[in-house]
XYZ file of N, CA, C and O in Angstrom:
380
model
N 5.002 -0.713 -9.052
C 3.536 -0.739 -9.076
C 3.025 -2.234 -8.771
O 3.644 -3.191 -9.235
N 2.038 -2.285 -8.038
C 1.469 -3.479 -7.620
C 0.533 -4.072 -8.661
O -0.255 -3.280 -9.264
N 0.523 -5.354 -8.777
C -0.421 -5.948 -9.677
C -1.584 -6.610 -8.920
O -1.387 -6.771 -7.566
N -2.697 -6.889 -9.397
C -3.891 -7.393 -8.679
C -3.662 -8.631 -8.067
O -4.051 -8.835 -6.908
N -2.731 -9.491 -8.580
C -2.495 -10.790 -8.003
C -1.509 -10.605 -6.785
O -1.381 -11.463 -5.883
N -0.716 -9.529 -6.643
C 0.130 -9.307 -5.477
C -0.532 -8.703 -4.364
O -0.069 -8.735 -3.144
N -1.723 -8.217 -4.493
C -2.415 -7.451 -3.469
C -3.078 -8.432 -2.518
O -4.069 -9.039 -2.808
N -2.370 -8.626 -1.411
C -2.892 -9.492 -0.341
C -3.053 -8.833 0.941
O -2.160 -8.056 1.362
N -4.043 -9.054 1.739
C -4.277 -8.518 2.998
C -3.119 -9.009 3.979
O -2.617 -10.103 3.804
N -2.700 -8.076 4.788
C -1.574 -8.257 5.681
C -0.180 -8.038 5.075
O 0.850 -8.108 5.693
N -0.086 -7.733 3.790
C 1.169 -7.556 3.123
C 1.672 -6.094 3.577
O 0.857 -5.098 3.600
N 2.975 -5.946 3.853
C 3.477 -4.652 4.205
C 3.756 -3.876 2.934
O 4.171 -4.441 1.899
N 3.552 -2.602 3.013
C 3.809 -1.760 1.790
C 4.162 -0.310 2.174
O 4.132 0.093 3.408
N 4.398 0.429 1.164
C 4.731 1.929 1.296
C 3.807 2.658 0.344
O 3.668 2.243 -0.848
N 3.291 3.784 0.752
C 2.493 4.610 -0.074
C 3.097 6.060 0.098
O 2.947 6.580 1.335
N 3.694 6.627 -0.852
C 4.207 7.975 -0.834
C 5.066 8.218 0.433
O 4.991 9.229 1.150
N 5.990 7.257 0.693
C 6.895 7.372 1.704
C 6.356 7.014 3.144
O 7.107 7.126 4.191
N 5.074 6.570 3.188
C 4.448 6.249 4.462
C 4.307 4.664 4.439
O 3.871 3.973 3.548
N 4.692 4.097 5.553
C 4.700 2.612 5.706
C 3.320 2.148 6.315
O 2.771 2.838 7.141
N 2.886 0.974 5.886
C 1.669 0.512 6.386
C 1.480 -1.034 6.042
O 2.334 -1.665 5.447
N 0.230 -1.453 6.282
C -0.150 -2.859 6.099
C -1.478 -2.880 5.282
O -2.447 -2.215 5.599
N -1.563 -3.637 4.235
C -2.810 -3.703 3.421
C -3.810 -4.389 4.366
O -3.526 -5.539 4.903
N -4.946 -3.848 4.524
C -6.078 -4.381 5.270
C -7.402 -4.692 4.447
O -8.231 -5.414 4.980
N -7.460 -4.167 3.263
C -8.657 -4.311 2.431
C -8.254 -4.260 0.953
O -7.490 -3.453 0.606
N -8.841 -5.129 0.163
C -8.674 -5.068 -1.373
C -10.014 -5.369 -1.922
O -10.639 -6.430 -1.694
N -10.563 -4.494 -2.741
C -11.763 -4.807 -3.345
C -12.691 -3.483 -3.771
O -12.142 -2.328 -3.644
N -13.870 -3.647 -4.177
C -14.679 -2.510 -4.590
C -15.186 -1.799 -3.298
O -15.247 -2.419 -2.216
N -15.518 -0.587 -3.517
C -16.058 0.260 -2.356
C -17.429 0.940 -2.844
O -17.698 0.994 -4.104
N -18.049 1.437 -1.925
C -19.294 2.321 -2.259
C -18.938 3.790 -2.505
O -19.726 4.396 -3.125
N -17.777 4.283 -2.134
C -17.433 5.609 -2.291
C -16.838 5.958 -3.648
O -16.932 7.158 -4.001
N -16.437 5.025 -4.435
C -15.926 5.215 -5.861
C -15.872 3.950 -6.474
O -15.771 2.804 -5.921
N -15.904 4.051 -7.862
C -15.882 2.855 -8.631
C -14.505 2.296 -8.695
O -13.514 2.897 -8.438
N -14.385 0.898 -9.035
C -13.170 0.261 -9.287
C -12.693 -0.415 -8.054
O -13.349 -0.406 -6.963
N -11.499 -0.966 -8.165
C -10.853 -1.712 -7.057
C -10.064 -0.772 -6.234
O -9.203 -0.059 -6.797
N -10.051 -0.814 -4.883
C -9.425 0.060 -4.014
C -8.595 -0.784 -3.047
O -8.989 -1.963 -2.806
N -7.558 -0.284 -2.520
C -6.726 -0.913 -1.423
C -6.694 -0.097 -0.206
O -6.428 1.113 -0.198
N -7.187 -0.733 0.857
C -7.295 -0.117 2.145
C -6.028 -0.373 2.936
O -5.617 -1.530 3.095
N -5.375 0.687 3.406
C -4.054 0.470 4.090
C -4.109 1.085 5.433
O -4.483 2.117 5.708
N -3.649 0.303 6.446
C -3.411 0.771 7.857
C -2.090 1.347 7.852
O -1.013 0.524 7.767
N -1.921 2.640 8.081
C -0.552 3.179 8.152
C 0.018 3.084 9.497
O -0.760 2.963 10.575
N 1.310 2.971 9.631
C 1.965 2.832 10.984
C 1.800 4.106 11.812
O 1.807 3.980 13.023
N 1.758 5.238 11.117
C 1.629 6.518 11.875
C 0.287 7.158 11.583
O -0.331 6.893 10.523
N -0.068 8.055 12.484
C -1.516 8.750 12.270
C -1.334 9.831 11.221
O -1.476 11.026 11.455
N -1.072 9.410 10.050
C -1.063 10.393 8.899
C -2.042 9.994 7.742
O -1.924 10.448 6.670
N -3.099 9.259 8.109
C -4.134 8.877 7.155
C -5.372 9.770 7.279
O -5.351 10.800 7.849
N -6.446 9.248 6.663
C -7.661 10.067 6.510
C -8.752 9.454 7.205
O -9.880 10.138 7.356
N -8.727 8.154 7.670
C -9.980 7.564 8.327
C -9.500 6.456 9.244
O -8.316 6.233 9.493
N -10.512 5.695 9.757
C -10.282 4.532 10.662
C -10.688 3.201 9.965
O -11.045 2.183 10.616
N -10.714 3.241 8.610
C -11.128 2.114 7.833
C -12.573 2.238 7.409
O -13.050 1.261 6.798
N -13.191 3.299 7.721
C -14.611 3.589 7.334
C -14.636 4.815 6.474
O -13.950 5.807 6.762
N -15.544 4.808 5.397
C -15.677 5.973 4.583
C -17.190 6.108 4.369
O -17.868 5.233 4.004
N -17.685 7.415 4.631
C -19.089 7.671 4.510
C -19.980 6.665 5.219
O -20.928 6.290 4.680
N -19.624 6.297 6.407
C -20.436 5.452 7.299
C -20.317 4.019 6.890
O -20.839 3.128 7.602
N -19.588 3.625 5.841
C -19.340 2.151 5.506
C -18.035 1.704 6.008
O -16.965 2.279 5.828
N -18.107 0.587 6.779
C -16.889 -0.062 7.423
C -16.247 -0.969 6.500
O -16.882 -1.944 5.905
N -14.973 -0.848 6.201
C -14.186 -1.697 5.301
C -13.049 -2.541 6.033
O -12.843 -3.613 5.708
N -12.430 -1.907 7.051
C -11.419 -2.599 7.811
C -11.216 -1.860 9.244
O -11.711 -0.679 9.306
N -10.653 -2.438 10.118
C -10.422 -1.875 11.493
C -8.923 -1.276 11.494
O -8.019 -1.896 11.165
N -8.916 -0.034 12.044
C -7.747 0.508 12.436
C -7.947 1.795 13.280
O -9.133 2.203 13.525
N -6.904 2.358 13.940
C -7.108 3.446 14.772
C -7.452 4.671 13.965
O -7.144 4.786 12.753
N -8.131 5.620 14.481
C -8.498 6.901 13.746
C -7.142 7.549 13.187
O -6.123 7.544 13.681
N -7.290 8.035 11.939
C -6.251 8.777 11.165
C -5.188 7.805 10.784
O -4.011 8.241 10.454
N -5.396 6.493 10.869
C -4.376 5.552 10.355
C -4.697 4.847 9.057
O -4.026 4.141 8.477
N -5.889 5.074 8.633
C -6.431 4.410 7.348
C -6.452 5.277 6.226
O -6.663 6.567 6.268
N -6.060 4.716 5.066
C -6.309 5.372 3.803
C -6.554 4.390 2.733
O -6.170 3.162 2.847
N -7.300 4.930 1.679
C -7.587 4.064 0.408
C -6.855 4.656 -0.640
O -6.855 5.777 -0.951
N -6.253 3.658 -1.420
C -5.453 4.020 -2.654
C -5.632 3.107 -3.767
O -6.314 2.053 -3.588
N -5.297 3.429 -4.945
C -5.322 2.600 -6.116
C -4.038 1.625 -6.049
O -3.022 2.011 -5.478
N -4.161 0.428 -6.563
C -3.091 -0.404 -6.586
C -1.833 0.114 -7.173
O -0.763 -0.203 -6.723
N -1.884 1.050 -8.118
C -0.790 1.642 -8.700
C 0.037 2.440 -7.783
O 1.251 2.757 -7.980
N -0.479 2.801 -6.536
C 0.237 3.678 -5.629
C 0.960 2.769 -4.640
O 1.737 3.340 -3.755
N 0.742 1.569 -4.596
C 1.386 0.542 -3.641
C 2.756 0.141 -4.074
O 3.007 -0.198 -5.212
N 3.667 0.262 -3.110
C 4.971 -0.318 -3.255
C 5.191 -1.320 -2.151
O 5.014 -0.974 -0.968
N 5.594 -2.535 -2.534
C 5.745 -3.600 -1.460
C 7.039 -3.513 -0.735
O 7.984 -3.052 -1.364
N 7.050 -3.834 0.479
C 8.249 -3.910 1.289
C 8.680 -5.389 1.363
O 7.882 -6.248 1.269
N 9.971 -5.620 1.553
C 10.507 -6.960 1.764
C 10.217 -7.885 0.550
O 9.979 -9.116 0.714
N 10.242 -7.378 -0.675
C 10.059 -8.217 -1.809
C 11.247 -8.065 -2.789
O 11.896 -6.990 -2.783
N 11.477 -8.937 -3.642
C 12.606 -8.875 -4.609
C 12.448 -7.647 -5.546
O 13.413 -7.019 -5.832
N 11.163 -7.359 -5.929
C 10.944 -6.312 -6.835
C 11.351 -4.927 -6.111
O 11.874 -4.068 -6.887
N 11.190 -4.868 -4.914
C 11.514 -3.516 -4.227
C 12.777 -3.578 -3.363
O 12.992 -2.655 -2.494
N 13.569 -4.611 -3.590
C 14.818 -4.686 -2.764
C 15.780 -3.492 -3.086
O 15.692 -2.969 -4.267
N 16.619 -3.115 -2.194
C 17.513 -2.001 -2.524
C 18.408 -2.358 -3.806
O 18.639 -1.421 -4.530
N 18.775 -3.568 -4.010
C 19.698 -3.859 -5.149
C 18.822 -3.681 -6.435
O 19.360 -3.179 -7.484
N 17.494 -3.876 -6.439
C 16.788 -3.726 -7.651
C 16.529 -2.341 -7.993
O 16.126 -1.893 -9.016
N 16.790 -1.376 -6.999
C 16.528 0.061 -7.170
C 17.756 0.768 -7.624
O 17.747 1.948 -7.879
N 18.922 0.067 -7.586
C 20.182 0.756 -7.962
C 20.074 0.990 -9.361
O 19.616 0.267 -10.213
N 20.572 2.179 -9.880
C 20.535 2.587 -11.263
C 21.319 1.590 -12.118
O 22.298 0.934 -11.697
N 21.020 1.525 -13.381
C 21.514 0.516 -14.262
C 22.999 0.415 -14.305
O 23.509 -0.673 -14.214
N 23.797 1.484 -14.451
C 25.212 1.264 -14.551
C 25.834 0.616 -13.283
O 26.771 -0.225 -13.380
N 25.380 0.934 -12.108
C 25.870 0.372 -10.893
C 25.327 -1.012 -10.555
O 25.954 -1.827 -9.886
N 24.186 -1.346 -11.157
C 23.496 -2.569 -10.970
C 24.432 -3.746 -11.472
O 24.541 -4.826 -10.892
N 25.122 -3.492 -12.586
C 26.126 -4.465 -13.138
C 27.191 -4.855 -12.140
O 27.680 -5.958 -12.129
N 27.549 -4.019 -11.265
C 28.572 -4.308 -10.220
C 28.142 -5.337 -9.224
O 29.066 -6.081 -8.612
N 26.818 -5.438 -9.041
C 26.383 -6.299 -8.016
C 25.916 -7.576 -8.503
O 25.464 -8.479 -7.871
N 25.857 -7.723 -9.804
C 25.361 -9.077 -10.463
C 26.491 -9.934 -10.882
O 27.563 -9.636 -11.136
């Protein structure tokens, strides 16, 4: 799970098995709270960085998606490295 301090624009991430890049972090007009706008690598999103006529970030059609920070999994970080995801009994073999 991502924390607010880790959420930075241009960070690579994964959302429900889909790879992308964070393009927006902040409040929106379509819902309360803090949202993360992600440009997905593939056309499996819901928008182009705009929702209900309000522009938040640029990306190709169907490449944009907005999610909560709790749905973000970072790529290329120590927290999400393959070794850190090894189950506990096997993790001891690598340390």
